[in-house]
XYZ file of C-alpha atoms in Angstrom:
749
model
C -7.699 -21.731 -56.179
C -10.536 -21.762 -53.644
C -9.407 -25.148 -52.326
C -5.876 -23.837 -51.978
C -7.155 -20.753 -50.181
C -9.226 -22.915 -47.849
C -6.306 -25.200 -47.024
C -3.895 -22.313 -46.550
C -6.363 -20.525 -44.280
C -6.695 -23.669 -42.171
C -2.909 -23.840 -41.935
C -2.746 -20.220 -40.777
C -5.443 -20.846 -38.159
C -3.455 -23.786 -36.812
C -0.407 -21.542 -36.459
C -2.535 -19.042 -34.520
C -3.908 -21.806 -32.287
C -0.389 -23.059 -31.527
C 0.366 -19.730 -29.869
C -1.929 -20.979 -27.059
C -2.397 -17.596 -25.347
C -4.381 -16.321 -28.304
C -7.175 -18.783 -27.502
C -7.689 -17.237 -24.076
C -8.129 -13.635 -25.191
C -11.613 -13.703 -26.833
C -13.254 -15.342 -23.784
C -11.370 -12.865 -21.593
C -12.931 -9.991 -23.568
C -16.346 -11.559 -23.001
C -15.606 -11.825 -19.284
C -14.766 -8.107 -19.240
C -18.172 -7.348 -20.761
C -19.771 -9.628 -18.164
C -17.847 -7.925 -15.369
C -19.044 -4.501 -16.538
C -22.689 -5.390 -17.135
C -23.762 -8.298 -14.948
C -23.842 -6.869 -11.437
C -25.941 -3.765 -12.013
C -28.989 -2.476 -10.232
C -30.348 0.203 -7.959
C -29.261 2.650 -6.699
C -27.138 2.793 -9.883
C -28.754 2.650 -13.307
C -30.262 -0.632 -14.476
C -29.773 0.237 -18.144
C -27.527 -2.529 -19.490
C -26.952 -0.591 -22.699
C -25.273 2.271 -20.801
C -22.815 -0.102 -19.150
C -22.285 -1.989 -22.399
C -21.489 1.269 -24.218
C -18.686 2.036 -21.755
C -17.400 -1.537 -21.997
C -17.429 -1.411 -25.809
C -15.465 1.860 -25.828
C -12.804 0.386 -23.528
C -12.616 -2.921 -25.373
C -12.354 -1.353 -28.809
C -9.587 0.960 -27.660
C -7.361 -1.954 -26.644
C -8.547 -4.788 -28.881
C -7.576 -2.955 -32.068
C -3.940 -3.569 -31.097
C -4.264 -7.358 -31.348
C -5.165 -7.592 -35.069
C -2.168 -5.402 -35.907
C 0.271 -7.500 -33.903
C -1.295 -10.668 -35.266
C -0.900 -9.412 -38.839
C 2.791 -8.745 -38.191
C 3.320 -12.217 -36.734
C 1.437 -13.938 -39.546
C 3.590 -12.399 -42.273
C 6.904 -12.524 -40.417
C 6.426 -16.025 -39.051
C 6.913 -17.835 -42.356
C 6.515 -15.919 -45.614
C 9.289 -13.436 -44.791
C 11.255 -15.623 -42.398
C 14.592 -16.964 -43.788
C 13.981 -20.187 -41.880
C 10.914 -20.831 -44.037
C 12.626 -20.685 -47.447
C 11.072 -24.053 -48.211
C 7.714 -22.255 -48.406
C 8.874 -20.688 -51.659
C 8.284 -24.038 -53.354
C 4.679 -24.328 -52.158
C 2.088 -24.144 -54.950
C 0.512 -21.123 -53.276
C 0.379 -17.771 -55.016
C 1.228 -14.576 -53.188
C -2.327 -13.310 -53.339
C -3.637 -16.594 -51.890
C -1.038 -16.483 -49.122
C -1.841 -12.867 -48.212
C -5.586 -13.486 -48.461
C -5.319 -16.591 -46.264
C -3.379 -14.710 -43.609
C -5.899 -11.881 -43.617
C -8.878 -14.246 -43.477
C -7.288 -16.215 -40.625
C -6.567 -13.005 -38.760
C -10.134 -11.802 -39.323
C -11.663 -15.107 -38.198
C -9.633 -14.992 -35.017
C -10.467 -11.308 -34.444
C -14.145 -11.999 -35.076
C -14.044 -14.376 -32.136
C -13.741 -11.251 -29.963
C -16.884 -9.815 -31.543
C -18.772 -13.071 -31.040
C -17.705 -13.498 -27.406
C -18.386 -9.866 -26.475
C -21.805 -9.705 -28.102
C -22.810 -13.169 -26.905
C -22.160 -12.112 -23.329
C -24.049 -8.868 -23.941
C -27.051 -10.781 -25.261
C -27.038 -13.088 -22.246
C -26.863 -10.188 -19.803
C -29.483 -8.186 -21.722
C -31.910 -11.127 -21.717
C -31.253 -11.621 -18.004
C -32.165 -7.973 -17.392
C -35.341 -8.326 -19.507
C -34.375 -6.075 -22.400
C -36.533 -6.295 -25.475
C -35.130 -8.130 -28.474
C -35.668 -4.996 -30.542
C -33.250 -3.129 -28.305
C -30.778 -6.024 -28.281
C -30.680 -6.376 -32.056
C -30.356 -2.624 -32.466
C -27.222 -2.658 -30.297
C -25.760 -5.675 -32.086
C -26.435 -4.141 -35.501
C -24.436 -1.082 -34.505
C -21.471 -2.552 -32.637
C -20.778 -5.668 -34.721
C -19.932 -3.758 -37.937
C -17.745 -1.328 -35.981
C -15.705 -4.148 -34.465
C -15.379 -5.975 -37.764
C -14.442 -2.832 -39.680
C -11.675 -1.979 -37.205
C -10.392 -5.551 -37.129
C -10.357 -5.837 -40.923
C -8.252 -2.705 -41.324
C -6.079 -3.600 -38.316
C -5.069 -7.027 -39.645
C -4.267 -5.516 -43.053
C -2.142 -2.759 -41.461
C -0.243 -5.395 -39.470
C 0.471 -7.482 -42.579
C 1.792 -4.454 -44.480
C 3.967 -3.325 -41.553
C 5.326 -6.848 -41.214
C 6.108 -6.939 -44.915
C 7.923 -3.599 -44.732
C 10.102 -4.107 -41.645
C 11.938 -6.879 -39.838
C 10.185 -8.160 -36.737
C 12.317 -6.111 -34.329
C 11.100 -2.936 -36.062
C 7.667 -4.105 -37.188
C 6.272 -4.607 -33.671
C 7.186 -1.077 -32.462
C 5.813 0.389 -35.708
C 2.585 -1.578 -35.255
C 2.379 -0.283 -31.695
C 2.704 3.279 -32.975
C 0.025 2.556 -35.574
C -2.322 1.340 -32.849
C -1.671 4.468 -30.750
C -2.318 6.662 -33.779
C -5.475 4.955 -35.016
C -7.124 4.087 -31.701
C -6.102 6.902 -29.370
C -4.411 9.845 -31.094
C -6.924 10.289 -33.923
C -10.174 9.929 -31.908
C -9.017 11.695 -28.747
C -6.726 14.460 -29.993
C -7.490 15.129 -33.635
C -11.250 14.688 -33.246
C -12.188 15.521 -29.654
C -9.533 18.167 -28.970
C -8.949 19.786 -32.363
C -12.420 19.041 -33.830
C -10.981 17.572 -37.035
C -14.066 15.425 -37.459
C -13.397 14.244 -41.051
C -10.400 12.375 -39.580
C -12.886 9.918 -38.084
C -12.548 7.994 -41.311
C -8.949 7.161 -40.379
C -9.779 6.140 -36.831
C -9.774 2.520 -35.704
C -11.917 3.400 -32.695
C -15.267 4.909 -33.646
C -16.609 4.789 -30.103
C -14.641 7.857 -29.004
C -15.685 11.271 -30.261
C -19.128 10.040 -31.250
C -21.873 12.318 -32.466
C -23.709 13.689 -29.440
C -27.341 12.618 -29.374
C -26.685 9.679 -31.696
C -24.966 7.960 -28.767
C -28.334 7.743 -26.997
C -30.453 4.671 -27.564
C -33.381 7.020 -28.168
C -31.906 7.879 -31.564
C -29.605 4.858 -31.881
C -27.072 6.384 -34.285
C -29.749 7.160 -36.848
C -28.764 10.824 -36.993
C -25.415 10.072 -38.603
C -26.938 9.676 -42.058
C -24.320 8.411 -44.529
C -21.461 8.699 -42.057
C -21.342 5.063 -40.936
C -22.129 3.410 -44.316
C -19.368 5.464 -45.905
C -17.045 4.544 -43.031
C -17.606 0.852 -43.706
C -17.093 1.325 -47.455
C -13.896 3.303 -46.892
C -12.517 0.700 -44.509
C -13.228 -2.004 -47.094
C -11.433 -0.194 -49.927
C -8.463 0.685 -47.697
C -8.214 -2.938 -46.589
C -8.029 -4.032 -50.241
C -5.401 -1.334 -50.834
C -3.279 -2.554 -47.934
C -3.549 -6.205 -48.932
C -2.553 -5.336 -52.507
C 0.445 -3.444 -51.087
C 1.355 -6.515 -49.039
C 1.229 -8.673 -52.194
C 3.522 -6.232 -53.971
C 5.989 -6.250 -51.053
C 5.901 -10.031 -50.825
C 6.796 -10.221 -54.526
C 10.287 -8.967 -53.618
C 10.898 -12.267 -51.845
C 8.534 -14.499 -53.810
C 8.745 -13.270 -57.421
C 5.589 -13.426 -59.520
C 4.939 -13.568 -63.232
C 2.913 -10.348 -63.245
C 4.361 -8.001 -60.592
C 2.283 -5.130 -61.994
C -1.009 -6.801 -61.010
C -0.900 -5.944 -57.279
C 0.251 -2.422 -58.117
C -2.694 -2.012 -60.464
C -5.022 -3.305 -57.754
C -3.497 -0.791 -55.351
C -4.249 1.993 -57.799
C -7.824 0.839 -58.274
C -8.356 0.562 -54.497
C -6.851 4.009 -53.976
C -9.236 5.486 -56.536
C -12.163 3.692 -54.873
C -11.123 4.924 -51.419
C -10.857 8.472 -52.746
C -14.276 8.128 -54.338
C -15.716 7.097 -50.967
C -13.937 9.890 -49.126
C -15.437 12.587 -51.336
C -19.064 12.113 -50.185
C -17.824 11.532 -46.630
C -16.007 14.854 -46.673
C -19.147 16.407 -48.159
C -21.161 15.196 -45.155
C -18.824 17.048 -42.829
C -18.551 20.036 -45.135
C -22.325 20.460 -44.928
C -22.220 20.248 -41.133
C -19.401 22.779 -40.912
C -21.127 25.093 -43.396
C -24.393 24.986 -41.448
C -22.515 25.682 -38.215
C -20.484 28.554 -39.721
C -23.655 30.043 -41.186
C -25.381 29.941 -37.816
C -22.533 31.338 -35.699
C -22.649 34.972 -36.934
C -26.388 35.174 -36.238
C -25.950 34.216 -32.569
C -25.167 37.077 -30.140
C -22.030 36.837 -28.043
C -22.615 36.553 -24.295
C -19.084 37.699 -23.479
C -19.647 40.910 -25.428
C -22.841 41.633 -23.456
C -24.942 41.364 -26.607
C -27.765 39.501 -24.907
C -30.497 40.885 -22.677
C -33.317 39.472 -20.541
C -36.360 38.203 -22.401
C -39.036 39.570 -20.108
C -39.302 43.169 -21.433
C -39.863 41.925 -25.002
C -42.256 39.008 -24.362
C -45.954 39.531 -25.018
C -49.116 37.526 -24.527
C -50.694 35.272 -27.117
C -54.109 33.782 -26.488
C -53.641 30.712 -28.672
C -51.279 29.056 -31.110
C -52.325 26.526 -33.732
C -49.271 24.988 -35.398
C -49.297 22.498 -38.254
C -45.883 20.970 -39.022
C -45.389 18.603 -41.963
C -42.270 16.565 -42.724
C -41.579 15.456 -46.276
C -39.905 12.216 -47.332
C -36.687 14.176 -47.890
C -36.928 15.510 -44.299
C -37.938 18.970 -45.492
C -40.386 20.772 -43.220
C -43.304 23.059 -43.982
C -45.283 24.790 -41.255
C -48.230 27.051 -40.638
C -48.692 28.882 -37.333
C -51.998 30.588 -36.581
C -51.697 32.926 -33.591
C -54.411 34.841 -31.767
C -52.778 37.987 -30.453
C -54.628 40.010 -27.780
C -54.078 43.775 -27.643
C -55.346 46.814 -25.791
C -55.762 49.945 -27.901
C -53.450 48.389 -30.482
C -50.735 47.736 -27.910
C -49.298 44.327 -27.066
C -49.866 42.936 -23.565
C -46.793 41.996 -21.506
C -46.448 38.279 -20.761
C -44.661 38.645 -17.433
C -45.740 40.089 -14.110
C -43.886 43.225 -13.157
C -43.578 44.376 -16.769
C -45.915 47.297 -17.484
C -45.460 47.664 -21.230
C -43.858 45.558 -23.919
C -40.530 46.891 -25.161
C -40.173 46.731 -28.928
C -37.272 44.527 -30.012
C -37.237 46.753 -33.072
C -39.092 50.025 -32.638
C -42.571 49.990 -34.082
C -42.403 46.297 -34.947
C -44.128 43.181 -33.567
C -41.313 40.667 -33.261
C -41.392 36.882 -32.900
C -38.433 34.515 -32.576
C -37.997 31.741 -35.173
C -35.092 29.366 -35.716
C -32.954 30.820 -38.561
C -33.135 27.612 -40.642
C -36.827 28.322 -41.294
C -37.660 30.757 -44.075
C -40.917 32.700 -43.883
C -43.041 32.357 -47.016
C -46.077 34.382 -46.094
C -47.795 36.437 -43.395
C -51.359 37.576 -42.928
C -52.794 39.710 -40.126
C -56.561 39.506 -39.744
C -56.743 37.963 -43.203
C -54.731 40.713 -44.910
C -51.307 40.048 -46.402
C -48.707 42.295 -44.809
C -44.966 42.714 -45.425
C -42.529 41.165 -42.972
C -38.813 41.132 -42.314
C -36.651 38.211 -41.257
C -33.286 38.910 -39.660
C -31.279 36.211 -37.915
C -33.738 34.610 -35.464
C -36.254 37.474 -35.548
C -39.329 37.806 -37.757
C -41.418 40.951 -37.487
C -44.073 43.105 -39.046
C -45.185 46.713 -38.615
C -47.324 47.271 -35.510
C -49.568 49.549 -37.552
C -51.019 46.358 -39.062
C -52.859 45.807 -35.750
C -56.235 47.570 -35.734
C -56.403 49.712 -32.536
C -60.144 49.145 -32.358
C -59.814 45.356 -32.150
C -59.052 43.479 -28.927
C -57.469 40.488 -30.661
C -55.884 39.694 -33.993
C -55.261 36.560 -36.004
C -51.672 36.391 -37.208
C -50.756 33.560 -39.605
C -47.142 32.735 -40.400
C -46.221 30.290 -43.157
C -42.628 29.077 -43.156
C -40.469 26.127 -44.212
C -37.056 24.513 -43.907
C -36.052 23.536 -47.428
C -33.082 21.420 -46.328
C -33.301 18.701 -43.653
C -33.459 19.963 -40.090
C -30.475 18.209 -38.508
C -28.687 21.038 -36.729
C -25.198 19.879 -35.807
C -22.928 21.997 -33.621
C -19.548 21.613 -31.940
C -17.414 23.073 -29.202
C -14.362 22.150 -27.160
C -16.382 19.446 -25.373
C -17.440 17.615 -28.519
C -20.451 17.507 -30.789
C -24.119 18.034 -30.074
C -27.443 18.752 -31.749
C -29.520 21.872 -31.380
C -32.641 20.331 -32.887
C -33.487 17.831 -35.601
C -36.278 16.132 -37.529
C -34.492 13.328 -39.345
C -36.456 10.268 -40.405
C -38.031 8.694 -37.329
C -35.841 10.758 -35.018
C -36.899 14.202 -33.887
C -35.979 16.669 -31.164
C -37.861 19.957 -31.173
C -37.367 21.687 -27.805
C -39.812 24.380 -26.793
C -37.127 27.053 -26.548
C -35.623 26.861 -30.063
C -38.333 28.473 -32.145
C -39.643 25.725 -34.430
C -42.833 27.758 -34.039
C -42.957 31.578 -33.695
C -42.188 32.450 -30.056
C -43.819 35.725 -28.961
C -41.118 38.259 -28.112
C -37.839 37.624 -26.354
C -34.289 38.734 -26.967
C -32.655 35.809 -28.786
C -32.981 32.056 -29.117
C -29.303 31.336 -28.489
C -26.073 32.921 -27.353
C -22.393 32.236 -27.930
C -19.727 31.402 -25.383
C -16.495 31.209 -27.337
C -17.125 28.578 -30.016
C -20.119 27.100 -28.189
C -23.734 27.821 -29.125
C -26.061 27.607 -26.126
C -29.844 27.617 -26.572
C -31.540 30.020 -24.172
C -33.843 27.690 -22.307
C -35.431 30.604 -20.452
C -36.996 32.088 -23.574
C -40.312 30.305 -22.938
C -40.422 30.734 -19.140
C -43.787 32.110 -18.069
C -45.281 31.959 -21.568
C -48.569 30.065 -21.725
C -51.312 29.781 -24.303
C -54.006 27.518 -25.662
C -51.798 25.423 -27.915
C -52.830 23.041 -30.662
C -50.197 21.100 -32.567
C -50.636 18.847 -35.590
C -47.736 16.794 -36.917
C -47.775 15.053 -40.288
C -45.130 12.726 -41.667
C -43.401 12.133 -38.324
C -42.678 8.430 -37.908
C -41.796 6.562 -34.723
C -42.868 7.044 -31.125
C -43.478 10.720 -30.330
C -43.086 12.372 -26.949
C -45.085 15.567 -26.521
C -45.453 17.778 -23.479
C -48.985 18.458 -24.729
C -51.595 15.726 -24.201
C -53.086 13.996 -27.268
C -56.071 15.752 -28.807
C -59.398 14.086 -29.605
C -58.494 13.728 -33.286
C -55.050 12.207 -32.633
C -54.240 9.367 -35.057
C -51.086 7.272 -35.656
C -50.658 8.716 -39.165
C -51.482 12.315 -38.186
C -50.562 13.155 -34.630
C -52.511 15.883 -32.879
C -51.890 17.425 -29.462
C -53.682 20.178 -27.577
C -53.606 21.921 -24.224
C -55.428 24.810 -22.567
C -53.304 27.492 -20.896
C -50.370 25.205 -21.612
C -46.637 25.685 -21.376
C -45.102 25.962 -24.828
C -44.380 22.411 -25.998
C -41.354 20.219 -26.575
C -41.507 17.323 -29.054
C -39.182 14.325 -29.290
C -39.451 11.218 -31.426
C -37.372 8.088 -31.563
C -36.883 4.720 -29.950
C -39.003 5.363 -26.879
C -41.231 2.899 -25.103
C -44.140 3.457 -22.710
C -44.065 1.945 -19.228
C -47.216 1.785 -17.105
C -48.155 0.135 -13.831
C -51.609 -0.560 -12.472
C -53.312 2.142 -10.419
C -50.611 4.738 -11.153
C -51.965 7.523 -13.384
C -48.535 8.769 -14.466
C -46.665 6.759 -17.077
C -43.066 6.850 -18.212
C -41.606 7.293 -21.685
C -38.073 5.970 -21.791
C -35.578 4.047 -23.896
C -35.959 0.252 -24.159
C -32.987 -0.392 -21.874
C -34.727 1.371 -18.984
C -38.038 -0.482 -18.915
C -37.392 -2.507 -15.753
C -36.002 0.425 -13.783
C -38.934 2.589 -14.916
C -41.406 -0.053 -13.742
C -39.821 -0.194 -10.271
C -39.814 3.607 -10.054
C -43.483 3.879 -10.983
C -44.445 1.218 -8.444
C -42.675 3.198 -5.713
C -44.287 6.403 -6.948
C -47.701 4.737 -6.782
C -47.211 3.892 -3.097
C -45.998 7.370 -2.220
C -48.772 9.052 -4.198
C -51.435 6.926 -2.456
C -50.040 7.943 0.945
C -50.100 11.656 0.151
C -53.519 11.576 -1.468
C -54.949 9.897 1.615
C -53.210 12.437 3.858
C -54.196 15.571 1.915
C -57.572 14.321 0.730
C -56.783 15.601 -2.757
C -55.864 14.050 -6.093
C -52.278 14.838 -7.005
C -52.391 15.208 -10.778
C -49.513 17.545 -11.529
C -47.585 14.807 -13.421
C -49.075 13.176 -16.508
C -45.880 11.605 -17.836
C -42.211 11.238 -16.988
C -39.621 11.240 -19.786
C -36.338 9.555 -18.853
C -33.323 9.170 -21.140
C -29.716 10.437 -21.521
C -29.648 14.146 -22.378
C -26.202 13.953 -23.999
C -26.070 15.983 -27.194
C -29.566 17.489 -26.816
C -30.813 19.083 -23.579
C -27.400 19.032 -21.897
C -26.125 22.382 -23.232
C -29.195 24.172 -21.805
C -30.327 22.063 -18.865
C -27.288 19.939 -17.972
C -26.699 16.205 -18.279
C -28.429 15.209 -15.040
C -31.144 17.825 -14.787
C -34.728 17.235 -13.689
C -37.172 19.807 -15.044
C -40.891 20.057 -15.796
C -42.562 21.363 -18.929
C -46.263 21.595 -18.235
C -47.372 18.240 -16.818
C -44.314 16.425 -18.183
C -41.276 15.777 -16.013
C -37.951 15.254 -17.804
C -35.192 13.324 -16.019
C -31.675 13.119 -17.431
C -29.899 9.778 -17.237
C -26.343 8.710 -16.548
C -25.040 5.511 -14.988
C -24.933 7.060 -11.528
C -27.625 9.677 -12.019
C -30.731 7.687 -12.608
C -34.101 6.803 -11.068
C -32.716 6.600 -7.559
C -33.923 8.027 -4.237
C -32.818 11.545 -5.225
C -34.900 11.437 -8.398
C -37.857 10.111 -6.432
C -37.506 13.044 -4.037
C -37.451 15.529 -6.916
C -40.427 13.824 -8.549
C -42.394 14.009 -5.302
C -41.278 17.611 -4.843
C -42.818 18.492 -8.186
C -45.920 16.420 -7.449
C -46.430 18.047 -4.035
C -44.936 21.527 -4.352
C -44.589 22.309 -8.069
C -40.782 22.460 -8.225
C -37.830 20.069 -8.219
C -35.761 21.591 -5.392
C -34.240 19.063 -2.981
C -35.579 19.320 0.563
C -31.957 19.365 1.761
C -31.054 22.463 -0.279
C -30.486 25.495 2.016
C -32.536 28.121 0.215
C -31.813 30.546 3.064
C -29.005 30.259 5.598
C -29.374 30.011 9.370
C -26.886 32.164 11.288
C -26.236 31.034 14.853
C -24.993 34.469 15.926
C -27.989 36.358 14.534
C -30.576 36.716 17.298
C -33.299 37.901 14.914
C -33.263 34.667 12.928
C -36.460 33.411 14.551
C -38.392 36.219 12.891
C -36.434 36.465 9.626
C -35.487 32.882 8.771
C -38.013 31.069 6.570
C -38.696 27.487 7.632
C -40.154 26.547 4.242
C -37.518 23.864 3.661
C -37.938 22.404 7.135
C -41.672 22.061 6.524
C -41.115 20.537 3.095
C -38.596 18.110 4.566
C -41.109 17.004 7.194
C -43.732 16.413 4.499
C -41.493 14.728 1.937
C -39.215 12.747 4.256
C -39.897 12.640 7.958
C -43.643 11.905 8.090
C -43.325 9.087 5.492
C -40.609 7.622 7.750
C -42.817 7.872 10.823
C -45.644 6.227 8.891
C -43.343 3.440 7.632
C -43.939 4.416 4.008
C -40.180 4.622 3.460
C -37.340 3.130 5.470
C -36.348 4.966 8.651
C -32.979 6.709 8.493
C -30.808 6.532 11.590
C -30.168 10.266 11.657
C -32.378 12.686 9.771
C -30.341 15.786 9.018
C -32.142 19.105 9.529
C -31.104 22.404 8.003
C -31.342 24.488 11.173
C -31.906 24.223 14.936
C -35.561 24.978 14.221
C -35.738 21.815 12.180
C -34.533 19.792 15.152
C -37.169 21.444 17.357
C -39.883 20.681 14.776
C -38.778 17.076 14.687
C -38.973 16.827 18.484
C -42.497 18.282 18.452
C -43.617 15.778 15.810
C -41.971 12.884 17.689
C -43.798 13.907 20.865
C -47.097 14.106 19.007
C -46.634 10.582 17.664
C -45.657 9.272 21.111
C -48.807 10.829 22.616
C -51.026 9.378 19.907
C -51.637 12.803 18.355
C -49.965 12.229 14.994
C -52.975 13.791 13.280
C -52.105 17.155 14.841
C -48.698 17.183 13.169
C -50.165 16.080 9.859
C -52.891 18.753 9.986
C -50.333 21.482 10.680
C -48.171 20.379 7.773
C -51.202 20.080 5.487
C -52.212 23.591 6.461
C -48.920 25.045 5.245
C -49.020 22.804 2.189
C -52.429 24.195 1.249
C -51.044 27.732 1.471
C -48.259 26.893 -1.000
C -44.652 25.795 -0.538
C -43.300 26.301 -4.053
C -39.663 27.383 -4.382
C -38.410 29.032 -7.564
C -34.925 27.752 -8.304
C -32.883 30.372 -10.168
C -29.672 28.372 -9.806
C -30.923 25.922 -12.408
C -29.247 25.716 -15.804
C -32.687 26.359 -17.278
C -32.095 30.050 -16.582
C -29.584 29.916 -19.379
C -28.809 33.611 -19.754
C -25.585 34.350 -17.828
C -26.773 37.838 -16.961
C -30.058 36.437 -15.626
C -28.186 34.066 -13.333
C -26.104 36.901 -11.945
C -29.027 39.257 -11.460
C -31.599 36.952 -9.899
C -31.870 35.701 -6.341
C -30.791 32.046 -6.160
C -34.179 31.026 -4.734
C -37.553 32.652 -4.259
C -39.670 31.054 -1.563
C -42.558 31.690 0.855
C -41.573 33.525 4.045
C -42.771 31.289 6.904
C -41.483 32.176 10.357
C -41.164 30.110 13.493
C -43.911 32.186 15.114
C -46.292 31.190 12.318
C -45.428 27.540 12.873
C -46.090 27.766 16.612
C -49.369 29.590 16.038
C -50.564 26.918 13.601
C -49.375 24.133 15.916
C -51.254 25.356 18.970
C -54.375 26.179 16.970
C -54.526 22.630 15.576
C -53.625 21.121 18.937
C -56.461 23.021 20.596
C -59.134 21.606 18.322
């Protein structure tokens, strides 16, 4: 039988080869991958894996049609073609004939997988990707292609066995539209019927948020993909058994019940696979439905600013342990300063702390965590936990003491893999799943002192309130146990940090964010800052750090000071994680860590360098071209009311480096106001007269006084009411008269 199958498969492959045009298609698919990935580089992203992901999604959408059409042609060409009645006398059983056609179709379809991935490997090696990254991509995409092709060929054979060719091809076309476009785009992305993914031929549309990032490399999906492969295998057997049964109408068999019995067994197996798959999604839906009622509705004005409720903490010591089953246990030791038993407000301009619940000291904690115990100054006290708020009676604080030790013990019994959905797709709120973790500062994986709520609702979307930790600082110590993989922490490593028990600590530090996954560290000589990024971004990160080193050296020589505001830069796609709070392409600092979101055309380009330098020099990430206050030509008092802070920043960050040949000279340097043009003329004259040091001293003088701009247009101010209430920017008021005074004072030296 095996020899017959081998010979029949060879015969089927010869029939495919005689079509001629079929031999050109696999190399053409490889050329498409080459076209998408070969010619990449700055100023666009250099991450080959980003371009390859887009190419894979396009290729899989269209390539799934070919196996279907090929299956139709294979079955209609001879077995069910009246002109091939002589084939009825061949000593080939129906099951061998169907199996041979499917194997031939799969071998031909696999040529697409081989050509596409071979080109990807060549391009990835050319762009110096690590083999770990390359094999990770291959291990994900190859099974997806093969799974879709296997089911597609089987569907084509069944359709060909059911209908004459003139009907079979249109039906196959409709099947391709349904499986590759309608299911993933409409049923999944539009209607959020995610369990229908199992019936999709294109698993690269409607993917699961953060799992699309190389940082987590699809590891968050759990059993979803293994069950998908198992389901596709059982359905393929079911379809092939159905084809055998249909073929028996033309080529009678001794035991016509055999294929029907196999169909029944395959159907039972497919149902058995679907049950745990549906359970995966049922758990995600249940977790999401359980969370939704505990999140206040922004449209119903149920959320308020955090500032009145936030209070000071002197220190936090958090120990977080992950079990082998991804359960989490935690202990948070908090030193709480008070004055006459009253909490101290954490924000300037707030005189007294407003009780979130009257007479209670309230912290915010993610609802998945359950509090197991609380002590205040060593005494066990009762607590309440409601939604995302945990609290205890303020009478537990001794009025005679100036500080108190509050210890919370809490745990997440089930794995922390918080899936959510909205009309734009799927995303994660936070997770600690195997070697993948994402614990943002603002989502209460440790007790956050005060605040209104951790999240809010906009329709069916849950949005974390990224502003909940703004302005909160403390001496923070964090110990993580059981967390595998490379960890990113906005706190620096502590003295007792070890690979098996990570420890981080910071004095007067911003509350920390933790991420773990497939990150790699990039360093260059003589540049103190390093970059943590995904493996596909190593080369681009190296180039960026080399440019940063040159710019930093120039500014340190100019100012005579060490610029140490940035310890590390974290660069990766924010899709499915930070994007709901900060946006896909945001740049934002947490402590001495600068996060940069990545897309193909929002990457480590000149704009990101400008924002990085802005944070290094000024402490914010506002572009120097952003008009933080508007110049009005008709307003004669503008000289005394208009702040030239952006003009000064632009001279420091852009124009002086051009004059000094640190960066390339632009033909026309745009200025925000007529004052900017006048400043430029004064600096040009100083350089022409050999007095460049005057201009640099004047600019350094204003820099020393502070040029920080608070950007309240950022998505980080996630509360809608806060965005409406706040000024877009807050900035130093520097008038033209002040500039002239400083200029002539420095010139007169």
